[in-house]
Coordinates of C-alpha atoms in Angstrom, one line a residue:
Chain A
X1 CA -26.7 24.1 5.4
X2 CA -26.2 20.6 6.7
X3 CA -22.5 19.5 6.9
X4 CA -19.7 21.3 8.7
X5 CA -16.2 20.5 7.6
X6 CA -13.2 21.5 9.7
X7 CA -9.7 21.2 8.5
X8 CA -6.9 22.6 6.3
X9 CA -7.3 24.8 3.3
X10 CA -3.9 25.0 1.7
X11 CA -1.7 25.4 -1.3
X12 CA 0.1 22.4 -2.6
X13 CA 3.1 21.8 -4.8
X14 CA 2.9 18.4 -6.4
X15 CA 5.1 16.3 -8.7
X16 CA 3.9 13.0 -10.1
X17 CA 5.2 11.0 -13.1
X18 CA 2.6 12.8 -15.1
X19 CA 3.7 16.4 -14.4
X20 CA 4.5 19.0 -11.8
X21 CA 2.4 21.9 -10.4
X22 CA 4.2 24.4 -8.2
X23 CA 1.2 25.8 -6.4
X24 CA -2.4 24.9 -6.5
X25 CA -5.4 24.9 -4.2
X26 CA -5.3 22.0 -1.8
X27 CA -5.9 21.0 1.8
X28 CA -8.0 18.3 3.4
X29 CA -11.1 20.6 4.1
X30 CA -11.0 21.7 0.5
X31 CA -11.1 18.2 -0.9
X32 CA -13.7 17.0 1.6
X33 CA -16.0 20.0 1.0
X34 CA -15.7 19.9 -2.8
X35 CA -16.5 16.2 -2.8
X36 CA -19.3 16.4 -0.2
X37 CA -20.8 19.4 -2.0
X38 CA -22.2 17.1 -4.7
X39 CA -24.5 15.6 -2.1
X40 CA -25.3 18.2 0.5
X41 CA -24.9 21.8 1.6
X42 CA -21.5 22.5 3.3
X43 CA -20.0 25.0 5.7
X44 CA -16.3 25.2 6.0
X45 CA -14.2 26.0 9.1
X46 CA -10.6 26.7 8.2
X47 CA -7.9 29.4 8.2
X48 CA -6.0 31.0 5.3
X49 CA -3.6 33.9 4.9
X50 CA -4.2 37.0 2.9
X51 CA -2.4 35.4 0.0
X52 CA -5.4 33.2 -0.6
X53 CA -6.5 33.9 -4.1
X54 CA -9.8 35.4 -5.0
X55 CA -10.3 32.7 -7.7
X56 CA -10.0 30.0 -5.0
X57 CA -12.5 31.7 -2.8
X58 CA -14.7 32.0 -5.9
X59 CA -14.5 28.3 -6.6
X60 CA -15.6 27.4 -3.1
X61 CA -18.4 30.1 -3.2
X62 CA -19.5 28.8 -6.6
X63 CA -20.5 25.5 -4.9
X64 CA -22.8 27.3 -2.5
X65 CA -20.5 26.7 0.5
X66 CA -21.0 28.8 3.6
X67 CA -17.6 30.5 4.1
X68 CA -18.5 32.3 7.3
X69 CA -16.1 30.0 9.0
X70 CA -13.2 30.5 6.6
X71 CA -11.0 32.8 8.7
X72 CA -8.5 35.1 7.0
X73 CA -5.4 36.1 8.9
X74 CA -4.1 39.5 7.7
X75 CA -0.4 39.5 7.1
X76 CA -0.3 35.7 7.3
X77 CA 0.4 33.1 4.7
X78 CA -1.7 30.1 3.8
X79 CA -0.5 26.6 4.7
X80 CA 1.8 25.3 2.0
X81 CA 2.8 21.7 1.4
X82 CA 4.9 20.2 -1.4
X83 CA 5.6 16.6 -2.2
X84 CA 6.8 14.3 -4.9
X85 CA 5.4 10.9 -5.7
X86 CA 7.3 7.7 -6.5
X87 CA 7.1 6.3 -10.0
X88 CA 4.3 3.9 -9.1
X89 CA 2.6 6.7 -7.0
X90 CA 2.3 4.4 -4.0
X91 CA 4.7 6.5 -1.9
X92 CA 5.4 10.1 -1.7
X93 CA 8.2 12.2 -0.2
X94 CA 7.3 15.5 1.5
X95 CA 9.6 18.2 0.1
X96 CA 8.2 21.1 2.2
X97 CA 5.7 21.9 4.9
X98 CA 5.1 25.5 5.8
X99 CA 2.3 25.5 8.4
X100 CA 2.1 29.3 8.3
X101 CA -1.3 30.5 9.7
X102 CA -2.3 26.8 10.1
X103 CA 0.2 26.5 13.0
X104 CA -2.1 28.5 15.2
X105 CA -5.4 27.3 13.8
X106 CA -8.1 27.5 16.5
X107 CA -11.3 26.6 14.8
X108 CA -14.0 29.3 15.4
X109 CA -17.5 28.0 14.8
X110 CA -19.8 30.8 13.5
X111 CA -23.1 30.8 15.5
X112 CA -25.0 29.8 12.5
X113 CA -23.1 26.5 12.3
X114 CA -23.7 25.2 15.8
X115 CA -27.1 23.6 15.2
X116 CA -26.1 21.8 12.0
X117 CA -26.6 18.0 12.1
X118 CA -23.5 16.7 10.4
X119 CA -19.9 17.3 11.4
X120 CA -16.6 16.1 9.8
X121 CA -13.5 16.8 11.7
X122 CA -10.5 16.7 9.4
X123 CA -7.0 15.8 10.5
X124 CA -6.0 18.5 13.1
X125 CA -4.9 18.4 16.8
X126 CA -7.4 16.1 18.6
X127 CA -8.2 18.7 21.3
X128 CA -9.2 21.2 18.7
X129 CA -11.5 18.5 17.1
X130 CA -13.0 17.9 20.5
X131 CA -13.7 21.6 21.2
X132 CA -15.6 21.9 17.9
X133 CA -17.7 18.9 18.6
X134 CA -18.6 20.2 22.1
X135 CA -19.9 23.4 20.5
X136 CA -22.4 21.4 18.5
X137 CA -24.5 19.7 21.2
X138 CA -27.4 18.7 18.8
X139 CA -25.2 17.2 16.1
X140 CA -26.6 14.0 14.7
X141 CA -23.5 12.4 13.2
X142 CA -19.9 13.2 14.0
X143 CA -16.7 11.7 12.7
X144 CA -13.3 12.5 11.3
X145 CA -9.8 11.7 10.5
X146 CA -6.5 11.7 12.3
X147 CA -2.9 10.9 11.5
X148 CA 0.3 9.1 12.8
X149 CA 1.6 12.2 14.5
X150 CA -1.5 12.6 16.7
X151 CA -1.7 8.9 17.3
X152 CA 1.9 8.8 18.5
X153 CA 2.3 12.1 20.4
X154 CA -1.3 13.1 21.4
X155 CA -2.7 9.7 22.2
X156 CA -4.6 10.7 25.5
X157 CA -6.2 13.7 23.8
X158 CA -7.1 11.6 20.7
X159 CA -8.7 8.9 22.9
X160 CA -10.7 11.6 24.7
X161 CA -11.8 13.0 21.3
X162 CA -12.8 9.6 19.8
X163 CA -15.2 8.9 22.6
X164 CA -17.6 11.4 21.1
X165 CA -17.4 10.3 17.5
X166 CA -19.8 8.1 15.6
X167 CA -17.3 7.2 13.0
X168 CA -13.5 7.3 12.4
X169 CA -12.1 7.3 8.9
X170 CA -8.4 6.5 8.6
X171 CA -6.1 4.5 6.5
X172 CA -4.8 1.0 7.2
X173 CA -1.4 2.0 8.6
X174 CA -3.1 4.5 11.0
X175 CA -5.5 1.8 12.1
X176 CA -2.6 -0.5 12.9
X177 CA -0.8 2.2 14.8
X178 CA -3.8 3.3 16.8
X179 CA -4.8 -0.3 17.7
X180 CA -1.4 -1.9 18.0
X181 CA -2.8 -4.8 15.9
X182 CA -1.6 -5.7 12.4
X183 CA -4.7 -7.8 11.5
X184 CA -7.4 -5.3 10.4
X185 CA -10.3 -7.3 11.9
X186 CA -8.6 -7.2 15.3
X187 CA -7.5 -3.6 14.8
X188 CA -11.1 -2.6 14.1
X189 CA -12.5 -4.4 17.2
X190 CA -10.0 -2.5 19.4
X191 CA -10.7 0.9 17.7
X192 CA -14.5 0.5 18.1
X193 CA -13.8 -0.1 21.8
X194 CA -12.4 3.5 21.9
X195 CA -15.8 5.0 21.0
X196 CA -16.8 5.1 17.3
X197 CA -19.5 2.5 16.5
X198 CA -18.4 2.7 12.8
X199 CA -14.9 2.5 11.4
X200 CA -13.9 3.0 7.8
X201 CA -10.4 1.9 6.9
X202 CA -9.1 3.2 3.6
X203 CA -6.7 1.1 1.7
X204 CA -5.7 3.4 -1.2
X205 CA -6.1 1.8 -4.6
X206 CA -7.5 -1.4 -2.9
X207 CA -10.6 0.3 -1.6
X208 CA -12.0 0.5 1.9
X209 CA -13.5 -1.6 4.6
X210 CA -16.5 -0.5 6.7
X211 CA -16.5 -2.1 10.2
X212 CA -19.4 -2.3 12.6
X213 CA -19.8 -4.4 15.7
X214 CA -22.1 -6.8 13.8
X215 CA -20.1 -7.2 10.6
X216 CA -18.0 -5.6 7.9
X217 CA -18.3 -4.5 4.3
X218 CA -15.4 -4.8 1.9
X219 CA -15.4 -2.4 -1.0
X220 CA -12.7 -2.8 -3.7
X221 CA -11.1 0.3 -5.2
X222 CA -12.2 1.5 -8.6
X223 CA -9.8 0.5 -11.3
X224 CA -8.6 3.7 -13.1
X225 CA -7.0 3.6 -16.5
X226 CA -4.7 6.4 -15.4
X227 CA -3.8 8.0 -12.1
X228 CA -2.5 11.5 -12.6
X229 CA -2.3 12.7 -9.0
X230 CA -3.5 10.8 -5.9
X231 CA -3.3 13.9 -3.7
X232 CA -6.6 14.4 -1.9
X233 CA -8.1 11.1 -2.9
X234 CA -8.5 10.0 0.7
X235 CA -10.1 13.3 1.6
X236 CA -12.4 13.1 -1.4
X237 CA -13.4 9.6 -0.2
X238 CA -14.3 11.2 3.2
X239 CA -16.3 13.9 1.5
X240 CA -18.2 11.4 -0.6
X241 CA -18.9 9.2 2.4
X242 CA -20.1 11.9 4.8
X243 CA -21.7 14.0 2.1
X244 CA -23.9 11.1 0.9
X245 CA -25.0 10.4 4.5
X246 CA -25.8 14.0 5.1
X247 CA -27.7 14.4 1.8
X248 CA -29.8 11.3 2.7
X249 CA -30.4 12.6 6.3
X250 CA -29.0 9.3 7.7
X251 CA -28.5 9.4 11.5
X252 CA -28.2 6.9 14.3
X253 CA -31.8 6.0 15.4
X254 CA -32.2 3.6 18.3
X255 CA -28.5 3.6 18.6
X256 CA -28.0 2.2 15.1
X257 CA -27.4 3.5 11.6
X258 CA -28.9 2.3 8.3
X259 CA -26.2 -0.1 7.3
X260 CA -27.4 -0.3 3.6
X261 CA -26.9 3.5 3.4
X262 CA -23.5 3.3 5.1
X263 CA -22.4 0.7 2.5
X264 CA -23.6 3.0 -0.3
X265 CA -21.8 5.9 1.3
X266 CA -18.5 3.9 1.2
X267 CA -19.0 3.2 -2.5
X268 CA -19.7 7.0 -3.1
X269 CA -16.5 7.6 -1.2
X270 CA -14.6 5.3 -3.5
X271 CA -16.2 6.9 -6.5
X272 CA -15.2 10.4 -5.4
X273 CA -11.7 9.3 -4.6
X274 CA -11.3 7.8 -8.0
X275 CA -12.4 11.0 -9.8
X276 CA -10.0 13.0 -7.7
X277 CA -7.0 11.0 -9.1
X278 CA -7.9 11.7 -12.7
X279 CA -6.5 15.2 -12.8
X280 CA -4.0 17.3 -10.8
X281 CA -5.2 18.7 -7.4
X282 CA -8.9 19.6 -7.3
X283 CA -9.1 20.1 -11.1
X284 CA -11.4 17.1 -11.7
X285 CA -14.0 18.7 -9.4
X286 CA -14.1 21.8 -11.7
X287 CA -15.9 19.8 -14.4
X288 CA -17.3 16.8 -12.6
X289 CA -21.1 16.4 -12.7
X290 CA -23.5 14.5 -10.5
X291 CA -24.5 12.4 -13.6
X292 CA -20.9 11.3 -14.0
X293 CA -20.9 10.3 -10.3
X294 CA -24.0 8.2 -10.7
X295 CA -22.7 6.6 -13.8
X296 CA -19.5 5.5 -12.0
X297 CA -21.6 4.2 -9.0
X298 CA -23.4 2.0 -11.5
X299 CA -20.2 0.9 -13.0
X300 CA -19.0 -0.1 -9.5
X301 CA -22.1 -2.2 -9.2
X302 CA -21.5 -3.8 -12.5
X303 CA -17.8 -4.5 -11.7
X304 CA -18.4 -6.1 -8.4
X305 CA -21.7 -8.1 -8.7
X306 CA -21.5 -11.9 -8.7
Chain B
X1 CA -11.7 -37.6 -14.2
X2 CA -12.1 -34.1 -15.5
X3 CA -9.2 -31.7 -14.6
X4 CA -5.5 -32.4 -15.3
X5 CA -3.1 -30.4 -13.1
X6 CA 0.6 -30.2 -14.0
X7 CA 3.2 -28.7 -11.7
X8 CA 5.4 -29.2 -8.7
X9 CA 4.8 -31.6 -5.8
X10 CA 7.4 -30.7 -3.2
X11 CA 8.5 -30.5 0.4
X12 CA 8.5 -27.1 2.0
X13 CA 10.2 -25.6 5.0
X14 CA 8.3 -22.6 6.2
X15 CA 8.8 -20.0 9.0
X16 CA 6.1 -17.4 9.7
X17 CA 5.5 -15.3 12.8
X18 CA 3.3 -18.1 14.0
X19 CA 5.7 -20.9 13.9
X20 CA 8.2 -23.0 11.9
X21 CA 7.8 -26.3 10.1
X22 CA 11.0 -27.9 8.8
X23 CA 9.5 -30.2 6.2
X24 CA 5.9 -30.6 5.0
X25 CA 4.0 -31.4 1.9
X26 CA 3.9 -28.6 -0.6
X27 CA 4.3 -27.6 -4.2
X28 CA 2.0 -25.8 -6.6
X29 CA 0.3 -28.9 -8.1
X30 CA -0.4 -30.2 -4.6
X31 CA -2.2 -27.0 -3.5
X32 CA -4.0 -26.7 -6.9
X33 CA -5.2 -30.3 -6.8
X34 CA -6.2 -30.3 -3.1
X35 CA -8.2 -27.2 -3.7
X36 CA -9.8 -28.2 -7.0
X37 CA -10.6 -31.6 -5.6
X38 CA -13.5 -30.1 -3.6
X39 CA -15.2 -29.4 -7.0
X40 CA -14.1 -31.9 -9.5
X41 CA -12.1 -35.1 -10.2
X42 CA -8.4 -34.4 -10.6
X43 CA -5.5 -36.1 -12.3
X44 CA -1.9 -35.0 -11.3
X45 CA 1.1 -34.8 -13.5
X46 CA 4.2 -34.3 -11.4
X47 CA 7.5 -35.8 -10.4
X48 CA 8.8 -36.8 -6.9
X49 CA 11.8 -38.7 -5.6
X50 CA 11.8 -42.0 -3.7
X51 CA 11.8 -39.9 -0.5
X52 CA 8.2 -39.0 -1.1
X53 CA 6.3 -40.3 2.0
X54 CA 3.6 -42.9 1.8
X55 CA 1.4 -40.7 4.0
X56 CA 1.6 -37.9 1.4
X57 CA 0.7 -40.3 -1.4
X58 CA -2.1 -41.5 0.8
X59 CA -3.5 -38.0 1.3
X60 CA -3.6 -37.4 -2.4
X61 CA -5.1 -40.8 -3.0
X62 CA -7.7 -40.2 -0.3
X63 CA -9.1 -37.4 -2.4
X64 CA -9.7 -39.8 -5.3
X65 CA -7.0 -38.2 -7.4
X66 CA -5.7 -40.1 -10.4
X67 CA -1.9 -40.5 -9.6
X68 CA -1.0 -42.3 -12.8
X69 CA 0.8 -39.1 -13.8
X70 CA 2.8 -38.8 -10.6
X71 CA 6.2 -40.0 -11.7
X72 CA 8.7 -41.4 -9.1
X73 CA 12.4 -41.2 -9.8
X74 CA 14.3 -44.0 -8.1
X75 CA 17.3 -42.7 -6.3
X76 CA 16.1 -39.1 -6.7
X77 CA 14.9 -36.6 -4.1
X78 CA 11.7 -34.5 -4.1
X79 CA 11.9 -30.8 -4.8
X80 CA 12.6 -28.9 -1.6
X81 CA 12.0 -25.2 -0.9
X82 CA 12.4 -23.3 2.3
X83 CA 11.4 -19.7 3.1
X84 CA 10.8 -17.3 5.9
X85 CA 8.1 -14.7 5.9
X86 CA 8.4 -11.1 7.1
X87 CA 6.6 -10.1 10.3
X88 CA 3.6 -8.8 8.3
X89 CA 3.8 -11.8 6.0
X90 CA 3.7 -9.6 2.9
X91 CA 7.2 -10.5 1.9
X92 CA 9.2 -13.7 2.1
X93 CA 12.8 -14.6 1.7
X94 CA 13.8 -17.9 0.0
X95 CA 16.3 -19.7 2.2
X96 CA 16.8 -22.8 0.1
X97 CA 15.8 -24.2 -3.3
X98 CA 16.8 -27.8 -4.1
X99 CA 15.2 -28.6 -7.4
X100 CA 16.3 -32.2 -7.2
X101 CA 14.2 -34.4 -9.5
X102 CA 12.1 -31.3 -10.5
X103 CA 15.2 -29.9 -12.4
X104 CA 14.6 -32.5 -15.1
X105 CA 10.8 -32.6 -14.9
X106 CA 9.4 -33.6 -18.3
X107 CA 5.7 -34.0 -17.8
X108 CA 4.5 -37.4 -19.1
X109 CA 0.9 -37.5 -19.8
X110 CA -0.7 -41.0 -19.2
X111 CA -2.8 -42.0 -22.2
X112 CA -5.9 -41.9 -20.0
X113 CA -5.4 -38.2 -19.4
X114 CA -5.3 -37.1 -23.0
X115 CA -9.0 -36.8 -23.6
X116 CA -9.8 -34.9 -20.4
X117 CA -11.6 -31.6 -20.9
X118 CA -9.8 -29.3 -18.3
X119 CA -6.2 -28.5 -18.0
X120 CA -4.3 -26.3 -15.6
X121 CA -0.6 -25.8 -16.3
X122 CA 1.2 -24.8 -13.1
X123 CA 4.3 -22.7 -13.1
X124 CA 6.9 -24.7 -15.1
X125 CA 9.1 -24.0 -18.2
X126 CA 6.7 -22.6 -20.8
X127 CA 7.8 -25.1 -23.5
X128 CA 6.9 -28.0 -21.2
X129 CA 3.6 -26.4 -20.6
X130 CA 3.1 -26.2 -24.4
X131 CA 4.0 -29.8 -25.0
X132 CA 1.4 -30.9 -22.5
X133 CA -1.3 -28.8 -24.1
X134 CA -0.5 -30.2 -27.5
X135 CA -1.0 -33.7 -26.3
X136 CA -4.6 -32.8 -25.3
X137 CA -6.1 -31.8 -28.7
X138 CA -9.8 -32.0 -27.5
X139 CA -9.3 -30.0 -24.2
X140 CA -12.2 -27.6 -23.6
X141 CA -10.5 -25.1 -21.3
X142 CA -6.8 -24.5 -20.8
X143 CA -5.0 -22.1 -18.6
X144 CA -2.2 -21.7 -16.2
X145 CA 0.4 -19.8 -14.2
X146 CA 3.9 -18.5 -14.8
X147 CA 6.5 -16.5 -13.0
X148 CA 9.1 -13.7 -13.3
X149 CA 11.9 -16.1 -14.3
X150 CA 10.1 -17.4 -17.4
X151 CA 8.8 -13.9 -18.2
X152 CA 12.3 -12.5 -18.2
X153 CA 14.4 -15.3 -19.6
X154 CA 12.0 -17.4 -21.7
X155 CA 9.8 -14.7 -23.1
X156 CA 9.6 -16.1 -26.7
X157 CA 8.7 -19.6 -25.5
X158 CA 6.1 -18.1 -23.0
X159 CA 4.5 -16.0 -25.7
X160 CA 4.2 -19.1 -27.9
X161 CA 2.6 -21.0 -25.1
X162 CA 0.1 -18.3 -24.1
X163 CA -1.3 -18.3 -27.7
X164 CA -3.0 -21.6 -26.9
X165 CA -4.4 -20.7 -23.5
X166 CA -7.9 -19.6 -22.6
X167 CA -6.9 -18.0 -19.4
X168 CA -3.8 -16.9 -17.6
X169 CA -3.7 -16.6 -13.8
X170 CA -0.8 -14.5 -12.4
X171 CA -0.2 -12.0 -9.7
X172 CA 0.0 -8.2 -10.2
X173 CA 3.8 -7.9 -10.3
X174 CA 3.9 -10.7 -12.9
X175 CA 1.2 -9.0 -15.0
X176 CA 3.2 -5.7 -14.9
X177 CA 6.4 -7.5 -15.9
X178 CA 4.8 -9.4 -18.7
X179 CA 3.0 -6.4 -20.2
X180 CA 5.5 -3.6 -19.4
X181 CA 2.5 -1.6 -18.0
X182 CA 2.1 -0.5 -14.4
X183 CA -1.6 0.2 -14.7
X184 CA -3.5 -3.0 -14.4
X185 CA -6.2 -2.2 -16.9
X186 CA -3.6 -1.4 -19.6
X187 CA -1.5 -4.4 -18.5
X188 CA -4.6 -6.6 -18.9
X189 CA -5.4 -5.3 -22.4
X190 CA -1.8 -6.1 -23.6
X191 CA -1.8 -9.6 -22.1
X192 CA -5.1 -10.5 -23.7
X193 CA -3.5 -9.5 -27.0
X194 CA -1.0 -12.3 -26.4
X195 CA -3.7 -15.0 -26.5
X196 CA -5.8 -15.6 -23.4
X197 CA -9.3 -14.3 -23.6
X198 CA -9.5 -14.3 -19.8
X199 CA -7.0 -13.0 -17.4
X200 CA -7.1 -13.3 -13.6
X201 CA -4.7 -11.0 -11.7
X202 CA -4.2 -12.1 -8.1
X203 CA -3.5 -9.3 -5.6
X204 CA -2.7 -11.3 -2.4
X205 CA -4.8 -10.1 0.6
X206 CA -6.5 -7.6 -1.6
X207 CA -8.3 -10.2 -3.8
X208 CA -8.3 -10.6 -7.5
X209 CA -9.5 -9.0 -10.8
X210 CA -11.0 -10.9 -13.7
X211 CA -10.4 -9.3 -17.0
X212 CA -12.2 -10.0 -20.2
X213 CA -12.3 -7.9 -23.4
X214 CA -15.7 -6.6 -22.6
X215 CA -15.2 -5.7 -18.9
X216 CA -13.7 -6.7 -15.6
X217 CA -14.8 -8.0 -12.2
X218 CA -13.1 -6.9 -9.0
X219 CA -13.2 -9.3 -6.1
X220 CA -11.9 -8.1 -2.7
X221 CA -9.9 -10.5 -0.5
X222 CA -11.6 -12.3 2.4
X223 CA -10.7 -10.7 5.6
X224 CA -9.1 -13.3 7.9
X225 CA -8.9 -12.9 11.6
X226 CA -5.5 -14.7 11.5
X227 CA -3.1 -15.6 8.8
X228 CA -0.9 -18.5 9.9
X229 CA 0.9 -19.3 6.7
X230 CA 0.3 -17.7 3.2
X231 CA 2.2 -20.5 1.4
X232 CA 0.1 -22.0 -1.3
X233 CA -2.7 -19.4 -1.1
X234 CA -2.3 -18.4 -4.7
X235 CA -2.2 -22.0 -5.9
X236 CA -5.3 -22.8 -3.8
X237 CA -7.0 -19.8 -5.5
X238 CA -6.1 -21.3 -8.8
X239 CA -7.5 -24.7 -7.7
X240 CA -10.8 -23.2 -6.6
X241 CA -11.1 -21.2 -9.8
X242 CA -10.4 -24.0 -12.3
X243 CA -12.0 -26.7 -10.1
X244 CA -15.3 -24.8 -9.9
X245 CA -15.4 -24.3 -13.7
X246 CA -14.6 -27.9 -14.3
X247 CA -17.2 -29.1 -11.8
X248 CA -19.8 -26.9 -13.5
X249 CA -18.7 -28.1 -17.0
X250 CA -18.2 -24.5 -18.1
X251 CA -16.5 -24.1 -21.5
X252 CA -16.2 -21.6 -24.2
X253 CA -19.3 -21.9 -26.4
X254 CA -19.6 -19.7 -29.5
X255 CA -16.2 -18.4 -28.5
X256 CA -17.4 -17.1 -25.2
X257 CA -17.6 -18.2 -21.6
X258 CA -20.4 -17.9 -19.0
X259 CA -19.2 -14.7 -17.3
X260 CA -21.4 -15.2 -14.3
X261 CA -19.8 -18.6 -13.7
X262 CA -16.3 -17.0 -14.2
X263 CA -17.1 -14.5 -11.5
X264 CA -18.3 -17.2 -9.1
X265 CA -15.1 -19.1 -9.9
X266 CA -13.0 -16.1 -8.8
X267 CA -14.9 -15.9 -5.5
X268 CA -14.4 -19.7 -5.0
X269 CA -10.8 -19.1 -5.7
X270 CA -10.6 -16.4 -3.0
X271 CA -12.5 -18.6 -0.6
X272 CA -10.0 -21.5 -1.1
X273 CA -7.0 -19.1 -0.8
X274 CA -8.4 -17.8 2.4
X275 CA -8.8 -21.3 3.9
X276 CA -5.3 -22.2 2.9
X277 CA -3.8 -19.4 5.1
X278 CA -5.6 -20.6 8.2
X279 CA -3.1 -23.4 9.0
X280 CA 0.4 -24.3 8.0
X281 CA 1.0 -25.8 4.6
X282 CA -1.8 -28.0 3.4
X283 CA -3.1 -28.7 6.9
X284 CA -6.4 -26.8 6.5
X285 CA -7.3 -29.0 3.6
X286 CA -7.1 -32.1 5.8
X287 CA -10.3 -31.1 7.7
X288 CA -12.0 -28.6 5.3
X289 CA -15.5 -29.6 4.2
X290 CA -17.5 -28.5 1.2
X291 CA -20.1 -27.1 3.7
X292 CA -17.5 -24.8 5.1
X293 CA -16.6 -23.6 1.6
X294 CA -20.2 -22.8 0.8
X295 CA -20.6 -21.0 4.1
X296 CA -17.6 -18.8 3.4
X297 CA -18.9 -18.1 -0.2
X298 CA -22.2 -16.9 1.4
X299 CA -20.2 -14.8 3.9
X300 CA -18.4 -13.3 0.9
X301 CA -21.7 -12.3 -0.6
X302 CA -22.9 -10.8 2.7
X303 CA -19.6 -8.8 3.1
X304 CA -19.6 -7.3 -0.4
X305 CA -23.3 -6.6 -1.3
X306 CA -24.4 -3.0 -1.5

């Protein structure tokens, strides 16, 4: 094993202009793990109810994931979210959020996970993120995600948590909210003052920007012919980013990271996010091969070189 | 001379979160010419009133522009536009549009302009664009801009005009409106069926995409620390794009263009658009040097390589 992913495993109901699925496997940790799994070995820390289907456990197990940290609550129900996208799919409306067993999620790290080198903390309460991090004293690279709710209502806890992170991976509106700055360069400078030496700001279809103290890297988004369902694209980006770094064994040495590898990790993140949108939910990952990933990475090179 | 630019020369009133200017030099042809002037010789075809200030004529003349095509209407007033930007400067509200002498603009091409090799047709009535193009039978490269109003209300005329263009340079919402396709790859394919073999879709702060039949090139936007006034950024992009190609003498040979030069032209377009935003109106072009342009081009390379 190599990478520990903490976050939600859920069921989603999704409607886009291309169709509607009432209930399918979802959740941030699911997307992150499925995406990262193309690059590295993965252990999951999450909670589900006893309604969690065997075929979904089978899918995760089929990728060689360590599921010792996938807690099952007897008599409980798995987190359920339903949403509907706008015609251009740039906005979505949440129709339903049943936290169920996720409401009391208290990540339990199996002993075998504690000495792993890579940790990605999905979007959960910041204090829970911090407790996990503190149980992995020898971790080489830690980072994660957060969201508007924690930024607004749990700011002191979040700031405490961020101090221990190497990288933060959030979208542009979250970066603006966290920093209080509209301009992304100034927002990034303020956020790096909070702890993370590396900040990745996701911009949806427009790609992502990697910020470091000594410069930044702008990656455009891959131009898809058809977006079927954007659900999980950001988490798939995260999985590609951290998964690539874990697979390569990249870690801060002399207080610095290999910036060329970080840039490649951002491109792999974009590649994985783009694949995610090509089918509903996690479906694209059922058939996706490493060869297709490498082909799209090369296409990215061809479409951006000048 | 080398490049003929046709379009508006105007006065603008602009309010952004950084300040307010009641009246300053503006207009699409002004920005296009000032930007292109760093790369090639420029002749302007436009109309102004007798209120057009000597200092503004002097600025254009100081760049070596041929002003034989700058018509002055005695007793008339120069086109005036006023607008106010939203706090994030992604939207703007038009407060006033006084077409004045621009309402009857009928571009008159001086004899000396007719044999020039490069032509950029700014956003005016499509039939007027076509009449100019037809007066330049030996032109090597023609392209231009349009807007929602012409796409909606002058579609047959616009389609006739586009047949004679090598490239079209519009923003994403215009590309969607013109093609009836939301997806930009599909929109581009439809637009290239209308005539232009090259399409550049501008995406504001997110950069631009260059489409050709055999592939596309995605350029991210330059990340400014501060945007003072986005007015004219798209026209400055256009000026950098066509100015660079004209300066290099690029032209379709054997029915094709040098794609590497086209990509560089897009980056120069982004560079010029980014400089434009750094001060109000055309002010940044008063001090901008070719050395600063080259430095930013190299910065673009450094920020996007992987």
